[in-house]
mmCIF file of C-alpha atoms and ligand atoms in Angstrom:
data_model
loop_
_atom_site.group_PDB
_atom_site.id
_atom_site.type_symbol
_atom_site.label_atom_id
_atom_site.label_comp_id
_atom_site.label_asym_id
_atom_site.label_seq_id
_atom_site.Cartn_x
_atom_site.Cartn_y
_atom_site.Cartn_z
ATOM 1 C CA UNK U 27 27.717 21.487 -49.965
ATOM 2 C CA UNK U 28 23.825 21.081 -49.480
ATOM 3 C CA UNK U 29 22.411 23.040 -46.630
ATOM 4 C CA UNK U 30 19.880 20.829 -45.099
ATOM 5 C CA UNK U 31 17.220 22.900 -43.165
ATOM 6 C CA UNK U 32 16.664 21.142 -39.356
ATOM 7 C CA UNK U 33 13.817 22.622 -38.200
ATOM 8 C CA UNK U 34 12.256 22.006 -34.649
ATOM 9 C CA UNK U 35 8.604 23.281 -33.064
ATOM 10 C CA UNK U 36 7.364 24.256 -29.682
ATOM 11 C CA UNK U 37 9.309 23.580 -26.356
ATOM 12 C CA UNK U 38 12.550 22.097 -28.284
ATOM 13 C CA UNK U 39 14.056 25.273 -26.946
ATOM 14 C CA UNK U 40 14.127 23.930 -23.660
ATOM 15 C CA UNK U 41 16.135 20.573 -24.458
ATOM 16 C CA UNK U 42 18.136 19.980 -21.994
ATOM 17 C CA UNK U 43 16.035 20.471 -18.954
ATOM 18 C CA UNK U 44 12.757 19.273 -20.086
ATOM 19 C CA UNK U 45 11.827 16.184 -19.217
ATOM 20 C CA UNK U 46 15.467 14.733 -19.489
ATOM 21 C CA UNK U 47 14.107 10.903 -18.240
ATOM 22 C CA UNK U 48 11.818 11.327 -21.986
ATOM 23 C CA UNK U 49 14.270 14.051 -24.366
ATOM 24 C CA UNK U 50 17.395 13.107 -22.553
ATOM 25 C CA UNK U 51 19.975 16.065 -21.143
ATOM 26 C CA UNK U 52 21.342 17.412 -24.070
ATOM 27 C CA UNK U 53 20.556 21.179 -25.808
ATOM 28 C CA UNK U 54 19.842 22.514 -29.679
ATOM 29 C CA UNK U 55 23.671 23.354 -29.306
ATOM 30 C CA UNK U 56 24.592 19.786 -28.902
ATOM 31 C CA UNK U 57 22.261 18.711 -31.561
ATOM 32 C CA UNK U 58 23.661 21.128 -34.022
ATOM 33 C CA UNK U 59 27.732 19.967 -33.360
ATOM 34 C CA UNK U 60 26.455 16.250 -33.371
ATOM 35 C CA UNK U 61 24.782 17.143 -37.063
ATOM 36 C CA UNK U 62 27.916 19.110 -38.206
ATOM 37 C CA UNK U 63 30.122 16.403 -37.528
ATOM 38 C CA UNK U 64 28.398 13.971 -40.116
ATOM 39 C CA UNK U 65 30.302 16.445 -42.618
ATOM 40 C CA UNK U 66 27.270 16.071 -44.507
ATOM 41 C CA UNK U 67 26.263 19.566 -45.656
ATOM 42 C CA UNK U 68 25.668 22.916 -44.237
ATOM 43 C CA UNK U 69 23.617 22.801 -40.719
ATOM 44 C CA UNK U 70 20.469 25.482 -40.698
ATOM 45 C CA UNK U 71 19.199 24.388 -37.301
ATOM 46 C CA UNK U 72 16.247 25.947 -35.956
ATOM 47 C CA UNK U 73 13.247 26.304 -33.336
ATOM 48 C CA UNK U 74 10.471 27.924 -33.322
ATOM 49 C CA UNK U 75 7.646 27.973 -30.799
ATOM 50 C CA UNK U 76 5.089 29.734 -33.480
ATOM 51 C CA UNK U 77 3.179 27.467 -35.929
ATOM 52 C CA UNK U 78 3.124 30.634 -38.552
ATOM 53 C CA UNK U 79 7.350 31.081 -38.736
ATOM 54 C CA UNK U 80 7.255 27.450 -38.864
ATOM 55 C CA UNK U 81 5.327 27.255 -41.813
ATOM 56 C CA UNK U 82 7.833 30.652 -43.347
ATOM 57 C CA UNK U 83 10.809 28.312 -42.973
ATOM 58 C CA UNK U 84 8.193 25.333 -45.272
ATOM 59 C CA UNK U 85 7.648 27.685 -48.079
ATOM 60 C CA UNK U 86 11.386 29.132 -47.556
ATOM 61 C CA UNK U 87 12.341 25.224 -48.590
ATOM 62 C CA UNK U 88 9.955 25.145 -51.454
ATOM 63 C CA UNK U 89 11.662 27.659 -52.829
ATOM 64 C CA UNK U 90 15.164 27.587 -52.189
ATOM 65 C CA UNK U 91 14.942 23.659 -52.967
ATOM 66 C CA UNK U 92 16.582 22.783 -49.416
ATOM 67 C CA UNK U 93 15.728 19.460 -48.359
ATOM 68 C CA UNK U 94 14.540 19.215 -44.509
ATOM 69 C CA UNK U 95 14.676 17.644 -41.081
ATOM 70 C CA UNK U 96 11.315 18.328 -39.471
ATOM 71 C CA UNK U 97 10.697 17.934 -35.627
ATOM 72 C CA UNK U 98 6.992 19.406 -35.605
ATOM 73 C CA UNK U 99 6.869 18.474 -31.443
ATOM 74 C CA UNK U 100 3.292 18.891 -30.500
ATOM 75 C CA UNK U 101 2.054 20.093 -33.840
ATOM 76 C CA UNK U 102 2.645 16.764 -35.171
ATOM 77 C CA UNK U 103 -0.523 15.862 -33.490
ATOM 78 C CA UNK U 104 -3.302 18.528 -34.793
ATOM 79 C CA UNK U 105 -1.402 20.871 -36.634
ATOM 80 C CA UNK U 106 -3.071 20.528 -40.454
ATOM 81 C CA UNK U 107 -1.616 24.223 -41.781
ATOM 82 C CA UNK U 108 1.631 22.524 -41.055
ATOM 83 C CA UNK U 109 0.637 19.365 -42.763
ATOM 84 C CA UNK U 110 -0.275 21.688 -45.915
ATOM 85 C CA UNK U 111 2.897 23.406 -45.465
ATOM 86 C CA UNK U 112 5.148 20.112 -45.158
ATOM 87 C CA UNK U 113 3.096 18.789 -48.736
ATOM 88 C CA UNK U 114 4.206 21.924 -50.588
ATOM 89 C CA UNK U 115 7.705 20.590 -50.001
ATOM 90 C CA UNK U 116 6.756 17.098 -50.679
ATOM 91 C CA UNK U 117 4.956 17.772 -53.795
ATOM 92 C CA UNK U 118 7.542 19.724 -55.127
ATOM 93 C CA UNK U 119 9.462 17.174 -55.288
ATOM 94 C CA UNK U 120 11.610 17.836 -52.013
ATOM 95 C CA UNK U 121 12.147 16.150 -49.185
ATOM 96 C CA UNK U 122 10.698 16.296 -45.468
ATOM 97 C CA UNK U 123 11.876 13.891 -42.798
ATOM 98 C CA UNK U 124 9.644 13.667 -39.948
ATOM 99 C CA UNK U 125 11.757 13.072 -37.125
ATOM 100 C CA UNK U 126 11.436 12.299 -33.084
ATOM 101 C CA UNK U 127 13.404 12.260 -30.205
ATOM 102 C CA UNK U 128 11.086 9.975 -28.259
ATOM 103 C CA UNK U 129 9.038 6.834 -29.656
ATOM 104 C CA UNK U 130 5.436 9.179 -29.315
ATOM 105 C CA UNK U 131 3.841 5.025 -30.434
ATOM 106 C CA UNK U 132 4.769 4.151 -26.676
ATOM 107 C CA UNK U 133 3.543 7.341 -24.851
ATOM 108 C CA UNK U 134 0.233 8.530 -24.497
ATOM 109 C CA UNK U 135 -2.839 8.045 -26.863
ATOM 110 C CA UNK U 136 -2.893 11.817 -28.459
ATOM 111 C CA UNK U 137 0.865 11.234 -29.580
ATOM 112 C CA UNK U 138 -0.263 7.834 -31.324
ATOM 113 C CA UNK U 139 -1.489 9.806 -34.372
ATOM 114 C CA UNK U 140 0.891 12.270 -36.297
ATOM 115 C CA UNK U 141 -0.975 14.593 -39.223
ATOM 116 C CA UNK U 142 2.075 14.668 -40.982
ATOM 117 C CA UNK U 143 3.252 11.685 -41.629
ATOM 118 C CA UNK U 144 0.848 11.079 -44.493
ATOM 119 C CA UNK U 145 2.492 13.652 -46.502
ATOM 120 C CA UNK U 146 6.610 13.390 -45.186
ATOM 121 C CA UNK U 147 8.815 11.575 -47.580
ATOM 122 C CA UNK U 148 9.764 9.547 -44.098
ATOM 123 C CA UNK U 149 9.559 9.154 -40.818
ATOM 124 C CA UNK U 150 12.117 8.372 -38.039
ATOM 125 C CA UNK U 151 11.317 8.180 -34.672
ATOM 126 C CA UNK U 152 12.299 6.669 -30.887
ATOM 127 C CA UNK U 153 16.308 6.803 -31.553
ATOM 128 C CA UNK U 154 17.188 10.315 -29.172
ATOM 129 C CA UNK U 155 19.161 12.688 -31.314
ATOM 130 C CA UNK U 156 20.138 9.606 -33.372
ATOM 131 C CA UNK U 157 17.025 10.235 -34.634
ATOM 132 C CA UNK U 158 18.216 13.399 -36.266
ATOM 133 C CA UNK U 159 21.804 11.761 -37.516
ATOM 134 C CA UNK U 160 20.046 8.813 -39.302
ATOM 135 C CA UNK U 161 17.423 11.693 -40.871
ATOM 136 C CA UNK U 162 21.077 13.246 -42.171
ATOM 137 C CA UNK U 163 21.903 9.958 -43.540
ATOM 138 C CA UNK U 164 18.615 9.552 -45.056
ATOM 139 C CA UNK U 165 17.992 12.867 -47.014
ATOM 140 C CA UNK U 166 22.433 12.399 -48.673
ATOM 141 C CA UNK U 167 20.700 9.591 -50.214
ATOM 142 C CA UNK U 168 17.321 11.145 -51.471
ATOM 143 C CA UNK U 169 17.010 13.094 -54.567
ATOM 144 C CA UNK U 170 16.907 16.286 -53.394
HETATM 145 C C1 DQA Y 26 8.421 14.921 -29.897
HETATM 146 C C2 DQA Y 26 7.209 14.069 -29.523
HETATM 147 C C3 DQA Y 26 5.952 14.933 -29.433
HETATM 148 O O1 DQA Y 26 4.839 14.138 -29.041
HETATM 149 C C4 DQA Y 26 6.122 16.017 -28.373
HETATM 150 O O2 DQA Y 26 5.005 16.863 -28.356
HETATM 151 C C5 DQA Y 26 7.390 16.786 -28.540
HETATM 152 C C6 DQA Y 26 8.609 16.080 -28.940
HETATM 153 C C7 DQA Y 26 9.725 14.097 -29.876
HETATM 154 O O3 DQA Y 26 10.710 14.584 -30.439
HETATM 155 O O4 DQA Y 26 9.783 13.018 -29.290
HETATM 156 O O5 DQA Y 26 7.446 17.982 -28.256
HETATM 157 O O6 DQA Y 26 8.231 15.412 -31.212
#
């Protein structure tokens, strides 16, 4: 089975207690049994609150051809080394799913833009962790 590579940035460690009324009251835990029981692959979920390990687990992709789910939280918004890192995998012909847990188009102005979504092979965004699930569904029927 494919291992698909569901990687999440700063503060998704802290699911479950912040800001439940915006990320909802579930943890990475709860995320990772929803994923596994798609059955559809291997489940490498991670979090990082570092921008460099982040950008380890990109090139890590590249080369071990494993398509990902990317929640890049707060470095969506500036982050452009990420951005690089994400088109390594794009242009490599893999594929990066941008994902979100809230709609950031109907919170504040500095979550309106997202540097990454310019080079992700797609974005999904405003569902909860359904987000995550339709991601899943999305990268079984991409080609790598
Ligand atoms: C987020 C949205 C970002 O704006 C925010 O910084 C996050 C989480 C989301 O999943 O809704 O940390 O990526």
């Amino acid at each position: 089975m494919t291992t698909v590579l569901v990687l999440n940035g700063p503060n998704l460690g802290r699911l479950g207690s912040r800001e439940p009324d915006v990320y909802g009251n579930q943890d990475l835990a709860a995320l990772r049994s929803l994923l596994e029981g798609e059955k559809l692959g291997d489940i490498d979920l991670r979090q990082t609150d570092d921008e460099g390990e982040l950008i380890g687990w990109l090139h890590e992709a590249v080369d071990k051809k494993l398509p990902v789910i990317l929640n890049p939280a707060a470095f969506t918004h500036y982050s452009y080394a990420l951005r690089d890192a994400v088109a390594l995998v794009t242009t490599s012909g893999g594929t990066v799913i941008e994902v979100h847990i809230s709609n950031p188009h109907a919170r504040e102005e500095f979550r309106h833009n997202s540097v990454i979504s310019g080079v992700a092979t797609g974005v999904i965004a405003g569902f909860g962790f359904n987000s995550y699930v339709l991601a899943l569904h999305a990268v079984g029927r991409s080609a790598s």
